[in-house]
PDB file of C-alpha atoms and ligand atoms in Angstrom:
ATOM      1  CA  UNK A 453       0.000   0.000   0.000  1.00 97.00           C
ATOM      2  CA  UNK A 454       1.303   3.398  -1.017  1.00 98.00           C
ATOM      3  CA  UNK A 455       0.985   5.929   1.848  1.00 98.00           C
ATOM      4  CA  UNK A 456       1.214   9.618   0.883  1.00 98.00           C
ATOM      5  CA  UNK A 457       0.666  12.809   2.821  1.00 98.00           C
ATOM      6  CA  UNK A 458       1.128  15.472   0.153  1.00 98.00           C
ATOM      7  CA  UNK A 459      -1.098  16.537  -2.703  1.00 98.00           C
ATOM      8  CA  UNK A 460       1.897  16.406  -5.031  1.00 98.00           C
ATOM      9  CA  UNK A 461       2.598  12.729  -4.312  1.00 98.00           C
ATOM     10  CA  UNK A 462      -1.110  11.899  -4.499  1.00 98.00           C
ATOM     11  CA  UNK A 463      -1.471  13.597  -7.896  1.00 98.00           C
ATOM     12  CA  UNK A 464       1.589  11.821  -9.298  1.00 98.00           C
ATOM     13  CA  UNK A 465       0.019   8.430  -8.537  1.00 98.00           C
ATOM     14  CA  UNK A 466      -3.495   9.383  -9.695  1.00 98.00           C
ATOM     15  CA  UNK A 467      -2.161  10.807 -12.974  1.00 98.00           C
ATOM     16  CA  UNK A 468      -0.335   7.577 -13.673  1.00 98.00           C
ATOM     17  CA  UNK A 469      -3.467   5.503 -13.053  1.00 98.00           C
ATOM     18  CA  UNK A 470      -5.672   7.781 -15.135  1.00 97.00           C
ATOM     19  CA  UNK A 471      -3.207   7.674 -18.046  1.00 97.00           C
ATOM     20  CA  UNK A 472      -3.658   3.917 -18.206  1.00 97.00           C
ATOM     21  CA  UNK A 473      -7.451   4.234 -18.058  1.00 98.00           C
ATOM     22  CA  UNK A 474      -7.893   2.763 -14.576  1.00 98.00           C
ATOM     23  CA  UNK A 475     -11.121   3.442 -12.667  1.00 98.00           C
ATOM     24  CA  UNK A 476     -10.405   5.057  -9.304  1.00 98.00           C
ATOM     25  CA  UNK A 477     -12.576   4.737  -6.174  1.00 98.00           C
ATOM     26  CA  UNK A 478     -12.369   6.943  -3.086  1.00 99.00           C
ATOM     27  CA  UNK A 479     -13.449   6.153   0.466  1.00 98.00           C
ATOM     28  CA  UNK A 480     -13.161   9.383   2.496  1.00 98.00           C
ATOM     29  CA  UNK A 481     -12.844   8.767   6.249  1.00 98.00           C
ATOM     30  CA  UNK A 482     -11.771  10.407   9.467  1.00 98.00           C
ATOM     31  CA  UNK A 483      -9.909   7.243  10.476  1.00 98.00           C
ATOM     32  CA  UNK A 484     -10.474   5.015  13.511  1.00 97.00           C
ATOM     33  CA  UNK A 485     -11.649   2.488  10.990  1.00 98.00           C
ATOM     34  CA  UNK A 486     -14.243  -0.156  11.845  1.00 97.00           C
ATOM     35  CA  UNK A 487     -16.069  -2.790   9.862  1.00 97.00           C
ATOM     36  CA  UNK A 488     -18.410  -0.139   8.419  1.00 97.00           C
ATOM     37  CA  UNK A 489     -15.474   1.628   6.757  1.00 98.00           C
ATOM     38  CA  UNK A 490     -13.944  -1.664   5.663  1.00 98.00           C
ATOM     39  CA  UNK A 491     -17.155  -2.702   3.958  1.00 97.00           C
ATOM     40  CA  UNK A 492     -17.033   0.600   2.002  1.00 98.00           C
ATOM     41  CA  UNK A 493     -13.491  -0.262   0.943  1.00 98.00           C
ATOM     42  CA  UNK A 494     -14.555  -3.719  -0.195  1.00 98.00           C
ATOM     43  CA  UNK A 495     -17.465  -2.276  -2.140  1.00 98.00           C
ATOM     44  CA  UNK A 496     -15.097   0.249  -3.749  1.00 98.00           C
ATOM     45  CA  UNK A 497     -12.765  -2.595  -4.729  1.00 98.00           C
ATOM     46  CA  UNK A 498     -15.633  -4.420  -6.391  1.00 98.00           C
ATOM     47  CA  UNK A 499     -16.485  -1.316  -8.446  1.00 98.00           C
ATOM     48  CA  UNK A 500     -13.034   0.099  -9.272  1.00 98.00           C
ATOM     49  CA  UNK A 501      -9.530  -0.859 -10.429  1.00 98.00           C
ATOM     50  CA  UNK A 502      -7.746   1.192  -7.781  1.00 98.00           C
ATOM     51  CA  UNK A 503      -8.954   2.328  -4.348  1.00 98.00           C
ATOM     52  CA  UNK A 504      -7.820   5.366  -2.380  1.00 99.00           C
ATOM     53  CA  UNK A 505      -8.754   5.761   1.294  1.00 99.00           C
ATOM     54  CA  UNK A 506      -8.308   9.189   2.830  1.00 98.00           C
ATOM     55  CA  UNK A 507      -7.923   9.665   6.563  1.00 98.00           C
ATOM     56  CA  UNK A 508      -8.364  13.254   7.667  1.00 98.00           C
ATOM     57  CA  UNK A 509      -9.997  14.470  10.881  1.00 98.00           C
ATOM     58  CA  UNK A 510     -11.501  17.591   9.394  1.00 98.00           C
ATOM     59  CA  UNK A 511     -11.457  20.533  11.837  1.00 98.00           C
ATOM     60  CA  UNK A 512     -13.867  22.511   9.649  1.00 98.00           C
ATOM     61  CA  UNK A 513     -16.793  20.173  10.341  1.00 98.00           C
ATOM     62  CA  UNK A 514     -16.487  20.235  14.169  1.00 97.00           C
ATOM     63  CA  UNK A 515     -18.184  22.893  16.282  1.00 96.00           C
ATOM     64  CA  UNK A 516     -16.194  24.754  18.964  1.00 94.00           C
ATOM     65  CA  UNK A 517     -17.525  22.524  21.770  1.00 90.00           C
ATOM     66  CA  UNK A 518     -17.341  19.249  19.879  1.00 93.00           C
ATOM     67  CA  UNK A 519     -14.902  16.360  20.064  1.00 92.00           C
ATOM     68  CA  UNK A 520     -12.277  17.406  17.472  1.00 96.00           C
ATOM     69  CA  UNK A 521      -9.404  17.201  19.961  1.00 95.00           C
ATOM     70  CA  UNK A 522     -10.386  13.873  21.470  1.00 93.00           C
ATOM     71  CA  UNK A 523     -11.582  12.273  18.209  1.00 94.00           C
ATOM     72  CA  UNK A 524      -9.704   8.940  18.156  1.00 94.00           C
ATOM     73  CA  UNK A 525      -6.596   8.977  15.950  1.00 96.00           C
ATOM     74  CA  UNK A 526      -5.418   5.416  15.421  1.00 97.00           C
ATOM     75  CA  UNK A 527      -3.058   5.554  12.464  1.00 96.00           C
ATOM     76  CA  UNK A 528      -1.153   2.297  13.090  1.00 97.00           C
ATOM     77  CA  UNK A 529      -4.277   0.187  13.463  1.00 98.00           C
ATOM     78  CA  UNK A 530      -6.010   1.886  10.496  1.00 98.00           C
ATOM     79  CA  UNK A 531      -3.017   1.414   8.276  1.00 98.00           C
ATOM     80  CA  UNK A 532      -2.731  -2.302   9.194  1.00 98.00           C
ATOM     81  CA  UNK A 533      -6.423  -2.895   8.388  1.00 98.00           C
ATOM     82  CA  UNK A 534      -6.119  -1.172   5.006  1.00 98.00           C
ATOM     83  CA  UNK A 535      -2.944  -3.069   4.170  1.00 98.00           C
ATOM     84  CA  UNK A 536      -4.730  -6.357   4.950  1.00 98.00           C
ATOM     85  CA  UNK A 537      -7.447  -5.371   2.495  1.00 98.00           C
ATOM     86  CA  UNK A 538      -4.807  -4.506  -0.119  1.00 98.00           C
ATOM     87  CA  UNK A 539      -5.903  -0.913  -0.495  1.00 98.00           C
ATOM     88  CA  UNK A 540      -3.803   0.764  -3.192  1.00 98.00           C
ATOM     89  CA  UNK A 541      -3.264   4.180  -1.645  1.00 98.00           C
ATOM     90  CA  UNK A 542      -3.761   5.769   1.759  1.00 98.00           C
ATOM     91  CA  UNK A 543      -3.908   9.569   1.667  1.00 98.00           C
ATOM     92  CA  UNK A 544      -3.141  11.232   5.003  1.00 98.00           C
ATOM     93  CA  UNK A 545      -3.038  14.996   4.474  1.00 98.00           C
ATOM     94  CA  UNK A 546      -2.106  17.255   7.375  1.00 98.00           C
ATOM     95  CA  UNK A 547      -4.375  20.178   8.291  1.00 98.00           C
ATOM     96  CA  UNK A 548      -1.856  22.505   6.563  1.00 97.00           C
ATOM     97  CA  UNK A 549      -1.869  20.402   3.417  1.00 97.00           C
ATOM     98  CA  UNK A 550      -5.660  20.479   3.292  1.00 98.00           C
ATOM     99  CA  UNK A 551      -6.074  24.119   4.376  1.00 98.00           C
ATOM    100  CA  UNK A 552      -2.852  25.958   3.418  1.00 97.00           C
ATOM    101  CA  UNK A 553      -4.547  29.330   3.992  1.00 97.00           C
ATOM    102  CA  UNK A 554      -6.202  28.291   7.264  1.00 97.00           C
ATOM    103  CA  UNK A 555      -9.881  27.504   7.819  1.00 97.00           C
ATOM    104  CA  UNK A 556     -11.036  30.935   6.623  1.00 96.00           C
ATOM    105  CA  UNK A 557     -10.981  29.778   3.038  1.00 97.00           C
ATOM    106  CA  UNK A 558     -13.379  29.317   0.118  1.00 98.00           C
ATOM    107  CA  UNK A 559     -16.245  27.104   1.230  1.00 98.00           C
ATOM    108  CA  UNK A 560     -18.814  24.939  -0.462  1.00 98.00           C
ATOM    109  CA  UNK A 561     -22.258  25.682   0.976  1.00 98.00           C
ATOM    110  CA  UNK A 562     -25.193  23.453   0.080  1.00 98.00           C
ATOM    111  CA  UNK A 563     -28.574  25.271   0.443  1.00 98.00           C
ATOM    112  CA  UNK A 564     -30.050  25.642   3.929  1.00 97.00           C
ATOM    113  CA  UNK A 565     -33.122  23.546   3.151  1.00 97.00           C
ATOM    114  CA  UNK A 566     -30.939  20.449   3.383  1.00 98.00           C
ATOM    115  CA  UNK A 567     -28.262  21.582   5.809  1.00 98.00           C
ATOM    116  CA  UNK A 568     -29.888  23.514   8.648  1.00 98.00           C
ATOM    117  CA  UNK A 569     -32.394  20.912   9.822  1.00 98.00           C
ATOM    118  CA  UNK A 570     -31.769  17.700  11.845  1.00 98.00           C
ATOM    119  CA  UNK A 571     -27.949  17.352  12.144  1.00 98.00           C
ATOM    120  CA  UNK A 572     -27.530  20.900  10.857  1.00 98.00           C
ATOM    121  CA  UNK A 573     -29.803  22.257  13.623  1.00 97.00           C
ATOM    122  CA  UNK A 574     -27.796  20.437  16.311  1.00 93.00           C
ATOM    123  CA  UNK A 575     -24.435  21.178  14.672  1.00 95.00           C
ATOM    124  CA  UNK A 576     -24.542  24.600  12.953  1.00 96.00           C
ATOM    125  CA  UNK A 577     -21.998  24.879  10.123  1.00 97.00           C
ATOM    126  CA  UNK A 578     -21.207  21.159  10.226  1.00 98.00           C
ATOM    127  CA  UNK A 579     -22.295  20.460   6.655  1.00 98.00           C
ATOM    128  CA  UNK A 580     -20.351  23.417   5.248  1.00 98.00           C
ATOM    129  CA  UNK A 581     -17.247  21.762   6.678  1.00 98.00           C
ATOM    130  CA  UNK A 582     -18.239  18.378   5.268  1.00 98.00           C
ATOM    131  CA  UNK A 583     -19.092  19.625   1.773  1.00 98.00           C
ATOM    132  CA  UNK A 584     -15.948  21.758   1.595  1.00 98.00           C
ATOM    133  CA  UNK A 585     -13.600  18.942   2.553  1.00 98.00           C
ATOM    134  CA  UNK A 586     -15.371  16.356   0.394  1.00 99.00           C
ATOM    135  CA  UNK A 587     -15.278  18.714  -2.604  1.00 98.00           C
ATOM    136  CA  UNK A 588     -11.554  19.261  -2.011  1.00 98.00           C
ATOM    137  CA  UNK A 589     -10.958  15.509  -1.723  1.00 98.00           C
ATOM    138  CA  UNK A 590     -12.844  14.985  -4.995  1.00 98.00           C
ATOM    139  CA  UNK A 591     -10.632  17.600  -6.685  1.00 98.00           C
ATOM    140  CA  UNK A 592      -7.508  16.098  -5.191  1.00 98.00           C
ATOM    141  CA  UNK A 593      -8.208  12.422  -5.904  1.00 98.00           C
ATOM    142  CA  UNK A 594     -10.461  12.850  -8.981  1.00 98.00           C
ATOM    143  CA  UNK A 595     -12.272   9.602  -8.229  1.00 98.00           C
ATOM    144  CA  UNK A 596     -14.709   8.000 -10.654  1.00 98.00           C
ATOM    145  CA  UNK A 597     -16.677   6.646  -7.704  1.00 98.00           C
ATOM    146  CA  UNK A 598     -16.851   7.758  -4.049  1.00 98.00           C
ATOM    147  CA  UNK A 599     -18.465   5.742  -1.276  1.00 98.00           C
ATOM    148  CA  UNK A 600     -20.217   6.921   1.895  1.00 98.00           C
ATOM    149  CA  UNK A 601     -22.060   5.091   4.666  1.00 97.00           C
ATOM    150  CA  UNK A 602     -25.838   5.345   4.860  1.00 96.00           C
ATOM    151  CA  UNK A 603     -25.539   5.843   8.609  1.00 96.00           C
ATOM    152  CA  UNK A 604     -24.819   9.497   7.875  1.00 97.00           C
ATOM    153  CA  UNK A 605     -27.911   9.716   5.698  1.00 98.00           C
ATOM    154  CA  UNK A 606     -28.192  13.499   5.681  1.00 98.00           C
ATOM    155  CA  UNK A 607     -24.480  13.824   4.857  1.00 98.00           C
ATOM    156  CA  UNK A 608     -25.003  11.510   1.900  1.00 98.00           C
ATOM    157  CA  UNK A 609     -27.900  13.661   0.590  1.00 98.00           C
ATOM    158  CA  UNK A 610     -25.832  16.845   1.044  1.00 98.00           C
ATOM    159  CA  UNK A 611     -22.954  15.335  -0.947  1.00 98.00           C
ATOM    160  CA  UNK A 612     -25.297  14.093  -3.685  1.00 98.00           C
ATOM    161  CA  UNK A 613     -26.759  17.569  -3.993  1.00 98.00           C
ATOM    162  CA  UNK A 614     -23.315  19.199  -4.143  1.00 98.00           C
ATOM    163  CA  UNK A 615     -22.172  16.749  -6.815  1.00 98.00           C
ATOM    164  CA  UNK A 616     -25.291  17.335  -8.873  1.00 98.00           C
ATOM    165  CA  UNK A 617     -25.333  21.124  -8.604  1.00 98.00           C
ATOM    166  CA  UNK A 618     -21.586  21.628  -9.130  1.00 98.00           C
ATOM    167  CA  UNK A 619     -21.592  19.010 -11.909  1.00 98.00           C
ATOM    168  CA  UNK A 620     -18.733  17.132 -10.278  1.00 98.00           C
ATOM    169  CA  UNK A 621     -17.718  14.139 -12.412  1.00 98.00           C
ATOM    170  CA  UNK A 622     -18.032  11.490  -9.708  1.00 98.00           C
ATOM    171  CA  UNK A 623     -20.572   8.788  -8.970  1.00 98.00           C
ATOM    172  CA  UNK A 624     -21.608   8.851  -5.303  1.00 98.00           C
ATOM    173  CA  UNK A 625     -22.583   5.501  -3.827  1.00 97.00           C
ATOM    174  CA  UNK A 626     -24.209   4.925  -0.426  1.00 95.00           C
ATOM    175  CA  UNK A 627     -23.443   1.719   1.380  1.00 95.00           C
ATOM    176  CA  UNK A 628     -25.775  -0.012   3.871  1.00 95.00           C
ATOM    177  CA  UNK A 629     -25.295   0.528   7.608  1.00 96.00           C
ATOM    178  CA  UNK A 630     -23.082  -2.071   9.274  1.00 97.00           C
ATOM    179  CA  UNK A 631     -24.338  -3.035  12.743  1.00 97.00           C
ATOM    180  CA  UNK A 632     -23.103  -4.845  15.813  1.00 97.00           C
ATOM    181  CA  UNK A 633     -24.881  -8.067  16.765  1.00 96.00           C
ATOM    182  CA  UNK A 634     -27.375  -6.190  18.928  1.00 96.00           C
ATOM    183  CA  UNK A 635     -28.213  -3.776  16.115  1.00 97.00           C
ATOM    184  CA  UNK A 636     -26.132  -0.766  17.178  1.00 98.00           C
ATOM    185  CA  UNK A 637     -24.843   1.009  14.065  1.00 97.00           C
ATOM    186  CA  UNK A 638     -21.032   0.913  14.034  1.00 97.00           C
ATOM    187  CA  UNK A 639     -19.463   4.308  14.706  1.00 96.00           C
ATOM    188  CA  UNK A 640     -16.085   5.567  15.861  1.00 93.00           C
ATOM    189  CA  UNK A 641     -17.921   7.362  18.665  1.00 93.00           C
ATOM    190  CA  UNK A 642     -19.291   4.085  20.152  1.00 96.00           C
ATOM    191  CA  UNK A 643     -15.978   3.657  21.941  1.00 94.00           C
ATOM    192  CA  UNK A 644     -16.743   6.709  24.095  1.00 95.00           C
ATOM    193  CA  UNK A 645     -19.579   4.696  25.720  1.00 97.00           C
ATOM    194  CA  UNK A 646     -19.248   3.130  29.162  1.00 97.00           C
ATOM    195  CA  UNK A 647     -20.461  -0.476  29.394  1.00 97.00           C
ATOM    196  CA  UNK A 648     -23.751   0.681  30.961  1.00 97.00           C
ATOM    197  CA  UNK A 649     -24.252   3.212  28.152  1.00 98.00           C
ATOM    198  CA  UNK A 650     -23.318   0.583  25.563  1.00 98.00           C
ATOM    199  CA  UNK A 651     -26.193  -1.565  26.903  1.00 97.00           C
ATOM    200  CA  UNK A 652     -28.649   1.297  26.400  1.00 98.00           C
ATOM    201  CA  UNK A 653     -27.252   2.307  22.988  1.00 98.00           C
ATOM    202  CA  UNK A 654     -28.678  -0.697  21.137  1.00 97.00           C
ATOM    203  CA  UNK A 655     -32.200   0.491  22.012  1.00 98.00           C
ATOM    204  CA  UNK A 656     -31.835   3.257  19.447  1.00 98.00           C
ATOM    205  CA  UNK A 657     -32.149   0.819  16.591  1.00 98.00           C
ATOM    206  CA  UNK A 658     -34.853  -1.214  18.350  1.00 98.00           C
ATOM    207  CA  UNK A 659     -36.996   1.901  18.748  1.00 98.00           C
ATOM    208  CA  UNK A 660     -36.340   3.036  15.166  1.00 98.00           C
ATOM    209  CA  UNK A 661     -37.430  -0.371  13.931  1.00 97.00           C
ATOM    210  CA  UNK A 662     -40.641  -0.130  15.980  1.00 97.00           C
ATOM    211  CA  UNK A 663     -41.438   3.173  14.248  1.00 97.00           C
ATOM    212  CA  UNK A 664     -40.584   1.664  10.863  1.00 96.00           C
ATOM    213  CA  UNK A 665     -42.863  -1.311  11.472  1.00 96.00           C
ATOM    214  CA  UNK A 666     -45.716   0.929  12.557  1.00 95.00           C
ATOM    215  CA  UNK A 667     -45.382   2.993   9.360  1.00 95.00           C
ATOM    216  CA  UNK A 668     -45.041  -0.076   7.165  1.00 93.00           C
ATOM    217  CA  UNK A 669     -48.199  -1.515   8.638  1.00 91.00           C
ATOM    218  CA  UNK A 670     -50.198   1.613   7.850  1.00 90.00           C
ATOM    219  CA  UNK A 671     -49.865   3.972  10.820  1.00 93.00           C
ATOM    220  CA  UNK A 672     -49.773   7.534   9.478  1.00 92.00           C
ATOM    221  CA  UNK A 673     -49.916   9.420  12.783  1.00 95.00           C
ATOM    222  CA  UNK A 674     -46.315  10.438  12.245  1.00 96.00           C
ATOM    223  CA  UNK A 675     -46.157  13.158  14.870  1.00 97.00           C
ATOM    224  CA  UNK A 676     -47.530  10.777  17.488  1.00 97.00           C
ATOM    225  CA  UNK A 677     -45.093   8.037  16.438  1.00 98.00           C
ATOM    226  CA  UNK A 678     -42.195  10.493  16.734  1.00 98.00           C
ATOM    227  CA  UNK A 679     -43.285  11.640  20.188  1.00 98.00           C
ATOM    228  CA  UNK A 680     -43.778   8.096  21.482  1.00 98.00           C
ATOM    229  CA  UNK A 681     -40.397   7.031  20.113  1.00 98.00           C
ATOM    230  CA  UNK A 682     -38.726  10.007  21.747  1.00 98.00           C
ATOM    231  CA  UNK A 683     -40.300   9.134  25.118  1.00 98.00           C
ATOM    232  CA  UNK A 684     -39.281   5.489  24.660  1.00 98.00           C
ATOM    233  CA  UNK A 685     -35.673   6.546  24.075  1.00 98.00           C
ATOM    234  CA  UNK A 686     -35.662   8.585  27.277  1.00 98.00           C
ATOM    235  CA  UNK A 687     -37.276   5.710  29.166  1.00 98.00           C
ATOM    236  CA  UNK A 688     -34.657   3.326  27.779  1.00 98.00           C
ATOM    237  CA  UNK A 689     -31.990   5.501  29.422  1.00 98.00           C
ATOM    238  CA  UNK A 690     -30.911   8.038  26.785  1.00 98.00           C
ATOM    239  CA  UNK A 691     -30.080  11.383  28.390  1.00 98.00           C
ATOM    240  CA  UNK A 692     -31.477  13.469  25.567  1.00 98.00           C
ATOM    241  CA  UNK A 693     -33.077  13.089  22.163  1.00 98.00           C
ATOM    242  CA  UNK A 694     -31.976  15.659  19.581  1.00 97.00           C
ATOM    243  CA  UNK A 695     -34.569  14.384  17.111  1.00 98.00           C
ATOM    244  CA  UNK A 696     -36.463  11.403  15.870  1.00 98.00           C
ATOM    245  CA  UNK A 697     -38.189  12.351  12.636  1.00 98.00           C
ATOM    246  CA  UNK A 698     -40.099  10.635   9.875  1.00 98.00           C
ATOM    247  CA  UNK A 699     -39.026  12.365   6.678  1.00 98.00           C
ATOM    248  CA  UNK A 700     -39.214  12.391   2.924  1.00 97.00           C
ATOM    249  CA  UNK A 701     -36.091  10.435   1.909  1.00 97.00           C
ATOM    250  CA  UNK A 702     -35.043  12.969  -0.762  1.00 97.00           C
ATOM    251  CA  UNK A 703     -35.776  16.345   0.847  1.00 97.00           C
ATOM    252  CA  UNK A 704     -35.793  15.452   4.577  1.00 98.00           C
ATOM    253  CA  UNK A 705     -38.965  17.489   4.933  1.00 97.00           C
ATOM    254  CA  UNK A 706     -41.581  15.949   7.272  1.00 97.00           C
ATOM    255  CA  UNK A 707     -43.138  12.940   5.568  1.00 97.00           C
ATOM    256  CA  UNK A 708     -46.712  13.219   4.400  1.00 93.00           C
ATOM    257  CA  UNK A 709     -49.303  10.461   4.413  1.00 86.00           C
ATOM    258  CA  UNK A 710     -48.915  10.226   0.615  1.00 87.00           C
ATOM    259  CA  UNK A 711     -45.353   9.092   0.999  1.00 88.00           C
ATOM    260  CA  UNK A 712     -44.477   5.728  -0.583  1.00 90.00           C
ATOM    261  CA  UNK A 713     -41.063   5.697   1.036  1.00 95.00           C
ATOM    262  CA  UNK A 714     -39.795   7.490   4.127  1.00 96.00           C
ATOM    263  CA  UNK A 715     -36.671   7.645   6.196  1.00 97.00           C
ATOM    264  CA  UNK A 716     -36.798   7.628   9.984  1.00 98.00           C
ATOM    265  CA  UNK A 717     -33.795   9.484  11.387  1.00 98.00           C
ATOM    266  CA  UNK A 718     -32.689   9.784  14.989  1.00 98.00           C
ATOM    267  CA  UNK A 719     -29.944  11.400  17.047  1.00 98.00           C
ATOM    268  CA  UNK A 720     -29.831  10.767  20.776  1.00 98.00           C
ATOM    269  CA  UNK A 721     -27.312  11.423  23.517  1.00 98.00           C
ATOM    270  CA  UNK A 722     -25.772   9.193  26.149  1.00 98.00           C
ATOM    271  CA  UNK A 723     -23.722  11.496  28.342  1.00 97.00           C
ATOM    272  CA  UNK A 724     -21.413  13.419  26.003  1.00 92.00           C
ATOM    273  CA  UNK A 725     -21.831  10.925  23.186  1.00 95.00           C
ATOM    274  CA  UNK A 726     -24.225  11.574  20.347  1.00 96.00           C
ATOM    275  CA  UNK A 727     -25.443   8.522  18.454  1.00 97.00           C
ATOM    276  CA  UNK A 728     -27.060   8.592  15.012  1.00 98.00           C
ATOM    277  CA  UNK A 729     -29.138   5.999  13.232  1.00 98.00           C
ATOM    278  CA  UNK A 730     -31.749   5.807  10.502  1.00 98.00           C
ATOM    279  CA  UNK A 731     -33.878   3.356   8.609  1.00 97.00           C
ATOM    280  CA  UNK A 732     -35.644   3.526   5.271  1.00 96.00           C
ATOM    281  CA  UNK A 733     -39.254   2.347   5.177  1.00 96.00           C
ATOM    282  CA  UNK A 734     -41.238   1.332   2.161  1.00 89.00           C
ATOM    283  CA  UNK A 735     -44.884   2.045   2.868  1.00 84.00           C
ATOM    284  CA  UNK A 736     -46.905  -0.921   1.687  1.00 71.00           C
ATOM    285  CA  UNK A 737     -50.319   0.654   1.695  1.00 58.00           C
ATOM    286  CA  UNK A 738     -50.130   4.420   1.108  1.00 49.00           C
ATOM    287  CA  UNK A 739     -53.225   6.192   2.367  1.00 48.00           C
ATOM    288  CA  UNK A 740     -55.155   8.025  -0.324  1.00 47.00           C
ATOM    289  CA  UNK A 741     -56.608  10.854   1.757  1.00 45.00           C
ATOM    290  CA  UNK A 742     -54.009  13.242   3.123  1.00 42.00           C
ATOM    291  CA  UNK A 743     -53.845  13.016   6.916  1.00 43.00           C
ATOM    292  CA  UNK A 744     -52.386  15.983   8.727  1.00 44.00           C
ATOM    293  CA  UNK A 745     -49.467  15.332  11.065  1.00 45.00           C
ATOM    294  CA  UNK A 746     -51.503  15.010  14.231  1.00 38.00           C
TER     295      UNK A 746
HETATM  296  O1  PAF B 620     -18.314  10.719   7.399  1.00 68.73           O
HETATM  297  C1  PAF B 620     -17.164  11.111   7.679  1.00 68.73           C
HETATM  298  O2  PAF B 620     -16.337  10.374   8.225  1.00 68.73           O
HETATM  299  C2  PAF B 620     -16.756  12.536   7.326  1.00 68.73           C
HETATM  300  O3  PAF B 620     -17.818  13.411   7.492  1.00 68.73           O
HETATM  301  C3  PAF B 620     -16.150  12.661   5.920  1.00 68.73           C
HETATM  302  C4  PAF B 620     -17.161  12.314   4.835  1.00 68.73           C
HETATM  303  C5  PAF B 620     -14.929  11.777   5.792  1.00 68.73           C
HETATM  304  C6  PAF B 620     -15.718  14.116   5.677  1.00 68.73           C
HETATM  305  O4  PAF B 620     -14.773  14.534   6.611  1.00 68.73           O
END
C-alpha cells in the first residue's frame, strides 16, 4: 500500500493511473476504521480498479464545543487494516496540506433547506465543513466513484446535492449501515460509551425499527409516532433526544401520508456521546386521503 501525505505525491500516482485508463474509487474517512469503513473499501474494490482511502480528521466540520481534539486517531491500526485489504493508496493529508490558507478559506455551501435541519440544527456549520472537505478531496483524488455510509444519511444527501449542482464528475454511492450483533450502528464514537451506556445504545435501533414497522403496517400518525419514540428513548436511558423524525427520503422534509417511502432518522445522547441511526421504510399501503401530522 502506497501511503502519501502530500497533494503532489497523491497527484503523481493518480495521474499515472488515469493515463492507463484505470477506474479510481475513493473512500473518504476520518480514520479510527471499523467494519463499516472496511465494507465501504470492499465495495469500492468491487467497483473500481484502484482504491484510495483518505484519513483526515476535518477541523472545519467540528463545532467549537465538539470532540475534534479527542476524536480517536489510530493511524497504526487503520493502516494495518487497510494493508490487509490490499488498499492501493492511503492519503493522510495534514491540516496545513488540506487548508494551506487556514480555515477561513473558500467554502462549499449546500442550500439551507438540506443543511440547517436535523444534524444541521444540532451542529450549525457542520455540513459546510463536510461539503468543503469532500469537494476538495474529490478535486484532489479525482475519483470516478466515491463511497459513503448510509448511517450518515443526511451527509449523503448533502454530498449528492453538491455533486449534482456543481456538476462534479463522480458517482456517489451509499453503502448499507453495518451493525453490531445487537443492532447498534457501528461508529467511531461508540468507543466513548461506558459499558452501561453501551447496553442502552442498542435500544436506538430497536426503537427506530418499531417506528418503521408501525409505518409499514399503515400507521400515518407520524407526529404521534415520533413523540412516542422520543419518550421510549428517554425511558430506555438516553439522556437526551436531539430528534427522531419521519421524513421524505429525498428532501428530509416531514413525511406526508402520501409518501411511498420514508426515512426515519434519529440522534440521541448518552452522556457526552451523540449517536445517530436511521432506517428507510417502504410504505406498503399508502393512504389516499391526506392526513395531517396530528
Ligand atoms: O463521514 C465522515 O467520516 C466525514 O464526514 C467525511 C465524509 C470523511 C468528511 O470529513
